[in-house]
Amino acid sequence: MKDGAKMNKQDRFKGLAGILYVIIKVFFWAAIIFTAAFALGALLTVLSPNDLMKVANTESLRLSLGSTIKFTIDNLGNLDFKPVLLAILISCAVAFPLFAAICWQVAGILKTVKEDKPFAEENAKRLMIIGILLINASWILQVIEAVTASVAITAFSIPNISIAFNIDLTMLFMGLLVLILAGVFKYGSYLQGEYDATL
C-alpha cells in the first residue's frame, strides 16, 4: 500500500514537471521571438529617417521610474524620440536572451525530472549555468537600465537628475544560492552513480 502511494506521488510529481516543462518551453520560445522582434525594431529604428520620430511642441511628458515614482515634465518643446526608442529596443534585445538562456536550462532540468533522473550529472552543470547567468544579470540589467535612463534624460533635457548604478543584490544572492545548489546536485549525482554501481 505504501509503495502504491509512493508511486502515485512520484507520478503526480512527474506530471507536474511535465506541465512546467511545457510552460517553460513556451516562455523560452516567447523570449526568442521577443529578442528577434526587438533586434529587428532596433535595426529599423537605426535605418529610419531622423525626422520621423521628432515631435514638435510637446507640452508635457509623463514618465515613471519603476512602479514607485511617476512624474510629469512640462514645456519640453521639440523632442527626438529616436535615441530613447533605440535605447529601449537594444536593452530589451540584450535582456531577453538572458531570460531565454535561463528558461532553456530550467527546461532541461524539468525534462530529467520527467524521465525520473533528477540527479543526472547534466543538472549540476545546468544549475551552475543558471547561477552564473543570474550573477551576470545582477549587473548587466543594471547597466542597461542606467544607459537607457541616461539616454532619456539627455533626449528630454531633464534637469537635476543623476543616475546611480547599483548591482542588484537580490539577483546576485539568488545566483550564489543556485551555485551552491549546483554543488549539492553534483554531490547527489556522485552518490547516485555510486548507488547504481553497487546494484
Tab-separated table of N, CA, C and O in Angstrom, residues 144-190:
chain	number	residue	atom	x	y	z
A	144	ILE	N	22.110	48.221	-18.317
A	144	ILE	CA	21.099	48.507	-19.350
A	144	ILE	C	20.143	49.596	-18.867
A	144	ILE	O	19.839	50.546	-19.591
A	145	GLU	N	19.672	49.451	-17.626
A	145	GLU	CA	18.730	50.429	-17.063
A	145	GLU	C	19.378	51.803	-16.959
A	145	GLU	O	18.758	52.818	-17.283
A	146	ALA	N	20.629	51.852	-16.512
A	146	ALA	CA	21.326	53.133	-16.350
A	146	ALA	C	21.557	53.816	-17.694
A	146	ALA	O	21.357	55.029	-17.830
A	147	VAL	N	21.945	53.028	-18.705
A	147	VAL	CA	22.184	53.602	-20.040
A	147	VAL	C	20.881	54.130	-20.627
A	147	VAL	O	20.832	55.234	-21.181
A	148	THR	N	19.803	53.359	-20.508
A	148	THR	CA	18.503	53.791	-21.037
A	148	THR	C	18.034	55.060	-20.340
A	148	THR	O	17.558	55.996	-20.990
A	149	ALA	N	18.181	55.106	-19.017
A	149	ALA	CA	17.787	56.305	-18.263
A	149	ALA	C	18.623	57.501	-18.683
A	149	ALA	O	18.106	58.619	-18.849
A	150	SER	N	19.925	57.298	-18.886
A	150	SER	CA	20.813	58.389	-19.303
A	150	SER	C	20.408	58.949	-20.666
A	150	SER	O	20.385	60.162	-20.872
A	151	VAL	N	20.077	58.028	-21.595
A	151	VAL	CA	19.646	58.465	-22.932
A	151	VAL	C	18.356	59.273	-22.825
A	151	VAL	O	18.204	60.316	-23.470
A	152	ALA	N	17.401	58.814	-22.013
A	152	ALA	CA	16.128	59.520	-21.847
A	152	ALA	C	16.338	60.898	-21.218
A	152	ALA	O	15.756	61.888	-21.665
A	153	ILE	N	17.196	60.973	-20.201
A	153	ILE	CA	17.471	62.255	-19.534
A	153	ILE	C	18.085	63.247	-20.523
A	153	ILE	O	17.709	64.423	-20.565
A	154	THR	N	19.015	62.754	-21.346
A	154	THR	CA	19.660	63.626	-22.349
A	154	THR	C	18.670	64.044	-23.429
A	154	THR	O	18.607	65.222	-23.798
A	155	ALA	N	17.883	63.088	-23.938
A	155	ALA	CA	16.935	63.382	-25.027
A	155	ALA	C	15.861	64.367	-24.586
A	155	ALA	O	15.461	65.245	-25.354
A	156	PHE	N	15.380	64.219	-23.357
A	156	PHE	CA	14.306	65.079	-22.879
A	156	PHE	C	14.813	66.296	-22.106
A	156	PHE	O	14.030	67.075	-21.581
A	157	SER	N	16.140	66.445	-22.025
A	157	SER	CA	16.766	67.571	-21.305
A	157	SER	C	16.170	67.735	-19.910
A	157	SER	O	15.755	68.818	-19.517
A	158	ILE	N	16.134	66.653	-19.160
A	158	ILE	CA	15.571	66.684	-17.805
A	158	ILE	C	16.650	67.191	-16.846
A	158	ILE	O	17.720	66.599	-16.743
A	159	PRO	N	16.371	68.306	-16.149
A	159	PRO	CA	17.393	68.866	-15.245
A	159	PRO	C	17.403	68.182	-13.878
A	159	PRO	O	16.430	67.566	-13.460
A	160	ASN	N	18.524	68.317	-13.203
A	160	ASN	CA	18.669	67.918	-11.789
A	160	ASN	C	18.353	66.445	-11.518
A	160	ASN	O	17.770	66.124	-10.475
A	161	ILE	N	18.706	65.565	-12.428
A	161	ILE	CA	18.543	64.135	-12.178
A	161	ILE	C	19.879	63.455	-12.420
A	161	ILE	O	20.522	63.656	-13.446
A	162	SER	N	20.312	62.671	-11.462
A	162	SER	CA	21.549	61.907	-11.632
A	162	SER	C	21.224	60.419	-11.608
A	162	SER	O	20.201	60.007	-11.059
A	163	ILE	N	22.092	59.633	-12.177
A	163	ILE	CA	21.876	58.191	-12.277
A	163	ILE	C	22.848	57.493	-11.338
A	163	ILE	O	24.052	57.737	-11.373
A	164	ALA	N	22.299	56.627	-10.506
A	164	ALA	CA	23.130	55.838	-9.593
A	164	ALA	C	23.141	54.395	-10.086
A	164	ALA	O	22.096	53.829	-10.387
A	165	PHE	N	24.338	53.839	-10.186
A	165	PHE	CA	24.467	52.443	-10.630
A	165	PHE	C	24.699	51.557	-9.410
A	165	PHE	O	25.611	51.784	-8.633
A	166	ASN	N	23.836	50.566	-9.251
A	166	ASN	CA	23.967	49.603	-8.161
A	166	ASN	C	23.763	48.202	-8.709
A	166	ASN	O	22.903	47.990	-9.568
A	167	ILE	N	24.507	47.260	-8.197
A	167	ILE	CA	24.285	45.858	-8.559
A	167	ILE	C	23.024	45.383	-7.854
A	167	ILE	O	22.770	45.740	-6.703
A	168	ASP	N	22.221	44.576	-8.539
A	168	ASP	CA	21.006	44.003	-7.950
A	168	ASP	C	21.424	42.908	-6.974
A	168	ASP	O	21.752	41.783	-7.381
A	169	LEU	N	21.421	43.235	-5.690
A	169	LEU	CA	21.903	42.306	-4.675
A	169	LEU	C	21.007	41.078	-4.530
A	169	LEU	O	21.495	39.984	-4.234
A	170	THR	N	19.700	41.241	-4.765
A	170	THR	CA	18.781	40.098	-4.683
A	170	THR	C	19.129	39.060	-5.738
A	170	THR	O	19.226	37.862	-5.458
A	171	MET	N	19.339	39.539	-6.972
A	171	MET	CA	19.684	38.624	-8.060
A	171	MET	C	21.059	38.004	-7.847
A	171	MET	O	21.271	36.825	-8.131
A	172	LEU	N	21.993	38.794	-7.335
A	172	LEU	CA	23.336	38.281	-7.039
A	172	LEU	C	23.256	37.170	-5.988
A	172	LEU	O	23.876	36.104	-6.135
A	173	PHE	N	22.475	37.399	-4.932
A	173	PHE	CA	22.303	36.415	-3.871
A	173	PHE	C	21.646	35.143	-4.420
A	173	PHE	O	22.050	34.024	-4.088
A	174	MET	N	20.620	35.322	-5.276
A	174	MET	CA	19.959	34.161	-5.895
A	174	MET	C	20.951	33.355	-6.729
A	174	MET	O	20.954	32.122	-6.702
A	175	GLY	N	21.810	34.053	-7.478
A	175	GLY	CA	22.820	33.379	-8.289
A	175	GLY	C	23.777	32.562	-7.435
A	175	GLY	O	24.113	31.422	-7.770
A	176	LEU	N	24.200	33.134	-6.302
A	176	LEU	CA	25.097	32.420	-5.396
A	176	LEU	C	24.408	31.191	-4.788
A	176	LEU	O	25.016	30.123	-4.670
A	177	LEU	N	23.131	31.339	-4.425
A	177	LEU	CA	22.377	30.204	-3.888
A	177	LEU	C	22.255	29.076	-4.911
A	177	LEU	O	22.382	27.899	-4.582
A	178	VAL	N	22.016	29.457	-6.173
A	178	VAL	CA	21.890	28.443	-7.229
A	178	VAL	C	23.227	27.746	-7.455
A	178	VAL	O	23.269	26.535	-7.705
A	179	LEU	N	24.335	28.480	-7.339
A	179	LEU	CA	25.654	27.849	-7.460
A	179	LEU	C	25.887	26.842	-6.328
A	179	LEU	O	26.447	25.764	-6.559
A	180	ILE	N	25.442	27.192	-5.124
A	180	ILE	CA	25.541	26.244	-4.001
A	180	ILE	C	24.684	25.013	-4.288
A	180	ILE	O	25.115	23.872	-4.076
A	181	LEU	N	23.473	25.242	-4.802
A	181	LEU	CA	22.580	24.140	-5.157
A	181	LEU	C	23.204	23.255	-6.237
A	181	LEU	O	23.045	22.026	-6.229
A	182	ALA	N	23.944	23.874	-7.159
A	182	ALA	CA	24.635	23.108	-8.207
A	182	ALA	C	25.645	22.155	-7.578
A	182	ALA	O	25.776	20.997	-8.011
A	183	GLY	N	26.350	22.637	-6.546
A	183	GLY	CA	27.296	21.769	-5.834
A	183	GLY	C	26.595	20.610	-5.153
A	183	GLY	O	27.090	19.470	-5.180
A	184	VAL	N	25.432	20.875	-4.561
A	184	VAL	CA	24.641	19.818	-3.915
A	184	VAL	C	24.200	18.784	-4.948
A	184	VAL	O	24.283	17.577	-4.713
A	185	PHE	N	23.751	19.262	-6.098
A	185	PHE	CA	23.319	18.347	-7.164
A	185	PHE	C	24.496	17.528	-7.697
A	185	PHE	O	24.332	16.356	-8.020
A	186	LYS	N	25.663	18.166	-7.758
A	186	LYS	CA	26.846	17.426	-8.227
A	186	LYS	C	27.168	16.286	-7.271
A	186	LYS	O	27.481	15.165	-7.688
A	187	TYR	N	27.066	16.569	-5.979
A	187	TYR	CA	27.311	15.535	-4.979
A	187	TYR	C	26.218	14.465	-5.038
A	187	TYR	O	26.505	13.269	-4.937
A	188	GLY	N	24.970	14.896	-5.231
A	188	GLY	CA	23.855	13.951	-5.384
A	188	GLY	C	24.039	13.056	-6.594
A	188	GLY	O	23.749	11.857	-6.554
A	189	SER	N	24.563	13.622	-7.675
A	189	SER	CA	24.844	12.849	-8.887
A	189	SER	C	25.926	11.814	-8.621
A	189	SER	O	25.843	10.665	-9.079
A	190	TYR	N	26.950	12.221	-7.850
A	190	TYR	CA	28.025	11.292	-7.485
A	190	TYR	C	27.475	10.128	-6.650
A	190	TYR	O	27.770	8.962	-6.898
